[in-house]
Amino acid sequence: MEGRKRIFSGIQPSGNITIGNYIGALKNWIELQDDYDCIYCVVDMHAITVKQDASVLRKRSLDALALLLACGVEPEKSILFIQSHVPEHAMLNWALCCKTYIGELQRMTQFKDKSVRHADNINAGLFTYPVLMAADILLYQAELVPVGEDQKQHVELTRDLCLRFNKTYGETFAMPEPLIPKTGARIMSLQEPQRKMSKSDPNPNAYINVLDEPQDIERKLKRAVTDCEGLIAYDPQNRAGVSNLLEIYSAMRNIPVERSVELFSGLGYGELKAETAKAVIERFAPIRERYRELTSDRKRLLIIAEDGADKAKRIAQKTIAKVYHKLGFDSK
């Protein structure tokens, strides 16, 4: 829509998303649709930096698309597609790789983390994937990128590449800014609340998935680590477990944390855990039902994916034409 800023964001097809992903990213994606031109993508090309089974990846990519739709992404409001369906991502990636310095990539903290977790598969893609992330953003002339604090480094590299290319070849890309949620950006592990919640945690009680059954959600929150103080207060530094539960409850009920503290004043941890479980179950029940409906009709999902890719290509092809002309890849 004319005059509205454009947003780009992507999500990996990992089979499910945690409540941390939902609160820190997807919940905000849904809310942004009414005020921005949003482009949302299932980043299956990023997924192959670690070993994948082709048939599993294909299924998970469509499942991720279904989950985004179930959470509230609306194709009528936003462009929603699967990354590999738009080859311009790879085309811009190579152009930007040739403008990226090795030292910049060596400083990326996520490469160091993933190298430890995937020591048997430290491939070139794992090293250069931040350039593909930059290509994802710059390809659509995105002005804003919703990210958590731990992803700011990737937007900073994107900005550096944008500035470098524009300075060398003239104005080509829009300069993106990180859009960091003020609250709910970091949901912590239920078992180790000093660490960020992760679906790769070996302890299944440490995280809640959006598609978890109600009894599993209730059980995990009942077992959530708190402390021995017995007093409900919001203090992430010293009372991480209780504060984490208050963050989750507040996000599920769409109220400030301060209001949640008031509601639970004088009550115990048992009540906080039970009410948080109730809030999570009520929020995720319609999402789970919608997801099952969508995944039962794969043809419909493929049509939605194809339509989204067509819309994305119309924007991406304009950027690539401009970039390739400036690089001398055309005959004009």
Coordinates of C-alpha atoms in Angstrom, one line a residue:
M1 CA 0.0 0.0 0.0
E2 CA 1.3 3.5 -0.9
G3 CA 3.2 5.3 1.9
R4 CA 3.5 2.2 4.1
K5 CA 7.0 0.9 5.1
R6 CA 7.9 -2.6 4.0
I7 CA 8.9 -5.4 6.3
F8 CA 10.7 -8.7 5.6
S9 CA 11.1 -11.6 7.9
G10 CA 11.6 -15.3 7.6
I11 CA 11.3 -18.5 9.6
Q12 CA 13.0 -21.9 9.2
P13 CA 11.0 -25.0 8.4
S14 CA 12.1 -26.9 11.5
G15 CA 8.9 -28.8 12.1
N16 CA 7.4 -26.7 14.9
I17 CA 7.9 -23.4 16.7
T18 CA 8.1 -22.8 20.4
I19 CA 6.1 -20.3 22.4
G20 CA 9.3 -18.2 22.5
N21 CA 9.2 -18.0 18.6
Y22 CA 5.5 -17.2 18.8
I23 CA 5.8 -14.4 21.3
G24 CA 9.1 -13.1 20.1
A25 CA 8.3 -13.2 16.4
L26 CA 5.0 -14.6 15.0
K27 CA 2.7 -12.7 17.4
N28 CA 4.3 -9.5 16.2
W29 CA 4.1 -10.5 12.5
I30 CA 0.4 -10.8 12.8
E31 CA 0.0 -7.4 14.5
L32 CA 2.3 -5.7 11.9
Q33 CA 0.1 -6.7 8.9
D34 CA -2.4 -3.9 9.4
D35 CA 0.2 -1.1 9.4
Y36 CA 3.0 -2.3 7.1
D37 CA 3.5 -4.0 3.8
C38 CA 4.7 -7.4 5.1
I39 CA 6.7 -10.0 3.2
Y40 CA 7.0 -13.3 5.2
C41 CA 9.1 -16.2 4.0
V42 CA 9.8 -19.9 4.9
V43 CA 13.6 -20.0 4.5
D44 CA 14.2 -23.5 3.3
M45 CA 17.4 -22.4 1.6
H46 CA 18.8 -21.5 5.0
A47 CA 17.8 -24.9 6.3
I48 CA 20.2 -26.9 4.2
T49 CA 23.2 -25.4 6.0
V50 CA 22.6 -28.5 8.2
K51 CA 21.9 -32.0 6.9
Q52 CA 18.3 -32.5 5.6
D53 CA 16.3 -35.3 4.1
A54 CA 14.7 -33.9 0.9
S55 CA 11.3 -35.3 1.5
V56 CA 11.2 -34.2 5.1
L57 CA 12.3 -30.7 4.2
R58 CA 9.7 -30.5 1.5
K59 CA 7.0 -31.5 4.0
R60 CA 8.2 -29.2 6.7
S61 CA 8.3 -26.2 4.4
L62 CA 4.6 -26.6 3.6
D63 CA 3.9 -27.4 7.3
A64 CA 5.7 -24.1 8.3
L65 CA 3.6 -22.2 5.7
A66 CA 0.4 -23.8 7.2
L67 CA 1.5 -22.9 10.7
L68 CA 2.0 -19.2 9.7
L69 CA -1.4 -19.2 8.2
A70 CA -2.9 -20.8 11.3
C71 CA -1.3 -18.2 13.5
G72 CA -2.9 -15.4 11.5
V73 CA -0.7 -14.5 8.6
E74 CA -3.2 -13.5 5.9
P75 CA -2.2 -13.8 2.2
E76 CA -4.6 -11.0 1.4
K77 CA -2.6 -8.6 3.6
S78 CA 0.9 -10.1 3.4
I79 CA 3.1 -11.8 0.8
L80 CA 3.8 -15.3 2.1
F81 CA 6.0 -17.8 0.2
I82 CA 8.8 -20.4 0.3
Q83 CA 12.2 -19.0 -0.3
S84 CA 13.5 -21.5 -2.8
H85 CA 10.5 -20.8 -5.0
V86 CA 12.0 -17.4 -5.8
P87 CA 15.5 -18.0 -7.4
E88 CA 16.3 -14.3 -7.2
H89 CA 17.4 -15.0 -3.5
A90 CA 20.3 -17.1 -4.8
M91 CA 21.1 -14.6 -7.6
L92 CA 21.5 -11.7 -5.2
N93 CA 23.3 -13.9 -2.6
W94 CA 26.2 -14.5 -5.0
A95 CA 26.4 -10.8 -5.9
L96 CA 26.6 -9.8 -2.3
C97 CA 29.0 -12.6 -1.4
C98 CA 31.5 -10.9 -3.7
K99 CA 31.1 -7.7 -1.7
T100 CA 31.4 -9.3 1.8
Y101 CA 34.7 -9.5 3.6
I102 CA 35.9 -12.7 5.3
G103 CA 36.5 -10.8 8.5
E104 CA 32.9 -9.7 8.7
L105 CA 31.7 -13.3 8.5
Q106 CA 34.3 -14.6 11.0
R107 CA 32.8 -12.2 13.6
M108 CA 29.3 -13.7 13.3
T109 CA 28.5 -15.3 16.6
Q110 CA 25.9 -17.8 15.2
F111 CA 28.5 -19.4 13.0
K112 CA 30.6 -20.1 16.0
D113 CA 27.6 -21.6 17.9
K114 CA 26.4 -23.7 14.9
S115 CA 30.0 -25.0 14.3
V116 CA 30.0 -26.4 17.7
R117 CA 26.6 -28.0 17.4
H118 CA 27.2 -29.4 13.8
A119 CA 31.0 -30.2 14.1
D120 CA 30.7 -32.9 11.5
N121 CA 29.2 -30.6 8.8
I122 CA 31.0 -27.2 9.0
N123 CA 30.3 -26.2 5.4
A124 CA 30.8 -23.0 3.4
G125 CA 27.0 -22.3 3.5
L126 CA 27.1 -22.3 7.3
F127 CA 29.8 -19.7 7.1
T128 CA 28.2 -17.5 4.4
Y129 CA 24.5 -17.8 5.3
P130 CA 24.4 -14.3 6.8
V131 CA 25.0 -13.0 3.3
L132 CA 21.9 -14.9 2.1
M133 CA 20.0 -13.3 5.0
A134 CA 21.1 -9.9 3.8
A135 CA 20.0 -10.9 0.2
D136 CA 16.6 -11.9 1.6
I137 CA 16.1 -8.4 3.1
L138 CA 17.7 -6.2 0.4
L139 CA 15.9 -8.1 -2.4
Y140 CA 12.6 -6.7 -1.4
Q141 CA 13.8 -3.2 -0.5
A142 CA 12.7 -3.8 3.1
E143 CA 12.9 -0.9 5.4
L144 CA 12.2 -2.8 8.7
V145 CA 13.3 -6.3 9.9
P146 CA 11.6 -7.7 13.0
V147 CA 14.3 -9.4 15.0
G148 CA 15.2 -10.3 18.5
E149 CA 18.3 -8.9 20.3
D150 CA 20.3 -11.9 19.3
Q151 CA 19.7 -11.3 15.6
K152 CA 20.7 -7.6 15.5
Q153 CA 24.2 -8.6 14.2
H154 CA 22.7 -9.9 11.0
V155 CA 20.8 -6.7 10.3
E156 CA 24.1 -4.8 11.0
L157 CA 25.9 -6.8 8.3
T158 CA 22.9 -6.2 6.0
R159 CA 23.2 -2.5 6.6
D160 CA 27.0 -2.6 5.9
L161 CA 26.5 -4.4 2.6
C162 CA 23.7 -2.1 1.6
L163 CA 25.9 1.0 2.3
R164 CA 28.9 -0.6 0.5
F165 CA 26.9 -1.5 -2.6
N166 CA 25.1 1.9 -2.8
K167 CA 28.3 3.8 -2.3
T168 CA 30.0 1.8 -5.1
Y169 CA 27.2 1.6 -7.6
G170 CA 24.7 4.4 -6.7
E171 CA 21.4 4.1 -4.8
T172 CA 20.2 0.5 -5.3
F173 CA 18.9 -0.8 -2.0
A174 CA 16.7 0.6 0.8
M175 CA 18.5 0.9 4.1
P176 CA 16.9 -1.6 6.6
E177 CA 16.4 -1.0 10.3
P178 CA 15.9 -3.6 13.0
L179 CA 12.5 -3.6 14.5
I180 CA 12.8 -5.1 18.0
P181 CA 9.7 -5.8 20.1
K182 CA 9.6 -3.8 23.3
T183 CA 8.3 -6.8 25.3
G184 CA 8.2 -10.6 24.9
A185 CA 11.3 -10.6 22.7
R186 CA 13.1 -13.3 24.8
I187 CA 11.2 -16.1 26.4
M188 CA 13.5 -18.3 28.5
S189 CA 13.8 -22.0 29.1
L190 CA 11.3 -23.4 31.6
Q191 CA 14.0 -25.6 33.2
E192 CA 17.0 -23.2 32.9
P193 CA 15.4 -19.7 32.9
Q194 CA 18.8 -18.0 32.5
R195 CA 19.0 -19.4 29.0
K196 CA 16.8 -18.6 26.0
M197 CA 14.1 -21.2 25.2
S198 CA 15.1 -23.4 22.3
K199 CA 13.3 -26.3 20.5
S200 CA 16.7 -28.0 20.2
D201 CA 17.0 -28.3 23.9
P202 CA 17.5 -32.0 24.8
N203 CA 15.0 -31.6 27.7
P204 CA 11.5 -31.5 26.3
N205 CA 10.2 -30.0 29.5
A206 CA 12.3 -26.9 28.8
Y207 CA 10.1 -25.6 26.0
I208 CA 6.5 -25.4 24.8
N209 CA 5.6 -25.9 21.1
V210 CA 2.6 -24.1 19.6
L211 CA 1.2 -27.5 18.5
D212 CA 1.6 -29.2 21.9
E213 CA -1.4 -30.9 23.3
P214 CA -3.1 -29.2 26.3
Q215 CA -2.1 -31.9 28.8
D216 CA 1.6 -31.4 27.7
I217 CA 1.4 -27.7 28.1
E218 CA -0.1 -28.0 31.5
R219 CA 2.6 -30.6 32.6
K220 CA 5.5 -28.5 31.3
L221 CA 4.4 -25.4 33.0
K222 CA 3.6 -27.2 36.2
R223 CA 7.3 -28.4 36.2
A224 CA 8.7 -25.0 35.3
V225 CA 11.6 -23.9 37.6
T226 CA 10.8 -20.9 39.8
D227 CA 12.6 -20.2 43.1
C228 CA 12.2 -20.6 46.9
E229 CA 11.1 -17.0 47.6
G230 CA 7.4 -17.7 47.3
L231 CA 6.6 -14.2 46.2
I232 CA 5.4 -13.3 42.7
A233 CA 7.4 -10.3 41.4
Y234 CA 8.9 -9.3 38.1
D235 CA 12.7 -9.2 38.3
P236 CA 14.4 -11.0 35.3
Q237 CA 17.9 -10.6 36.8
N238 CA 17.3 -12.1 40.2
R239 CA 13.9 -13.9 39.7
A240 CA 14.3 -15.3 36.2
G241 CA 11.9 -18.3 36.5
V242 CA 8.9 -16.3 37.9
S243 CA 9.6 -13.4 35.6
N244 CA 9.6 -15.8 32.6
L245 CA 6.1 -17.1 33.6
L246 CA 4.8 -13.6 34.0
E247 CA 6.2 -12.7 30.5
I248 CA 4.4 -15.7 29.0
Y249 CA 1.1 -15.0 30.8
S250 CA 1.2 -11.3 29.8
A251 CA 1.8 -12.1 26.2
M252 CA -1.0 -14.7 26.0
R253 CA -3.4 -12.3 27.6
N254 CA -2.1 -9.2 25.8
I255 CA -1.6 -7.2 29.0
P256 CA 1.4 -5.4 30.5
V257 CA 3.6 -7.4 32.8
E258 CA 2.9 -4.9 35.6
R259 CA -0.8 -5.8 35.3
S260 CA 0.0 -9.5 35.6
V261 CA 2.0 -8.9 38.8
E262 CA -1.1 -7.1 40.2
L263 CA -3.4 -10.0 39.3
F264 CA -1.2 -12.5 41.0
S265 CA -0.5 -10.4 44.1
G266 CA -0.8 -12.5 47.2
L267 CA -1.1 -15.8 45.2
G268 CA 1.4 -18.6 45.0
Y269 CA 3.5 -20.2 42.2
G270 CA 0.9 -22.9 41.8
E271 CA -1.8 -20.4 40.8
L272 CA 0.6 -18.6 38.5
K273 CA 1.6 -21.8 36.7
A274 CA -2.0 -23.0 36.4
E275 CA -3.3 -19.7 35.0
T276 CA -0.4 -19.4 32.6
A277 CA -1.1 -22.9 31.3
K278 CA -4.8 -22.0 30.9
A279 CA -3.8 -18.8 29.0
V280 CA -1.5 -20.7 26.7
I281 CA -3.9 -23.5 26.0
E282 CA -6.7 -21.1 25.1
R283 CA -4.4 -19.1 22.8
F284 CA -3.0 -22.2 20.9
A285 CA -6.2 -24.3 20.7
P286 CA -7.6 -22.5 17.6
I287 CA -4.2 -22.4 16.0
R288 CA -3.7 -26.1 16.4
E289 CA -7.2 -26.8 15.0
R290 CA -6.6 -24.5 12.0
Y291 CA -3.2 -26.0 11.3
R292 CA -4.7 -29.5 11.1
E293 CA -7.3 -28.3 8.7
L294 CA -4.7 -26.7 6.5
T295 CA -2.3 -29.6 6.4
S296 CA -5.1 -31.9 5.4
D297 CA -5.3 -30.1 2.0
R298 CA -1.7 -30.0 0.6
K299 CA -3.0 -28.9 -2.9
R300 CA -4.5 -25.8 -1.3
L301 CA -1.2 -25.0 0.5
L302 CA 0.8 -25.4 -2.8
I303 CA -1.6 -22.9 -4.5
I304 CA -1.1 -20.4 -1.7
A305 CA 2.7 -20.9 -1.8
E306 CA 2.7 -20.5 -5.6
D307 CA 0.6 -17.3 -5.5
G308 CA 2.9 -15.8 -2.8
A309 CA 6.0 -16.7 -4.8
D310 CA 4.5 -15.0 -7.9
K311 CA 3.9 -11.8 -5.9
A312 CA 7.4 -11.9 -4.3
K313 CA 9.0 -12.5 -7.8
R314 CA 7.4 -9.3 -9.1
I315 CA 9.3 -7.3 -6.5
A316 CA 12.5 -9.4 -6.6
Q317 CA 12.9 -9.3 -10.4
K318 CA 13.0 -5.5 -10.3
T319 CA 15.8 -5.5 -7.8
I320 CA 17.8 -8.1 -9.6
A321 CA 17.4 -6.3 -12.9
K322 CA 18.8 -3.2 -11.3
V323 CA 21.7 -5.0 -9.5
Y324 CA 22.7 -7.0 -12.5
H325 CA 22.7 -4.0 -14.8
K326 CA 25.0 -2.2 -12.3
L327 CA 27.3 -5.2 -12.1
G328 CA 27.5 -5.5 -15.9
F329 CA 25.7 -8.8 -16.2
D330 CA 23.3 -7.5 -19.0
S331 CA 23.9 -6.5 -22.6
K332 CA 22.6 -3.0 -22.3

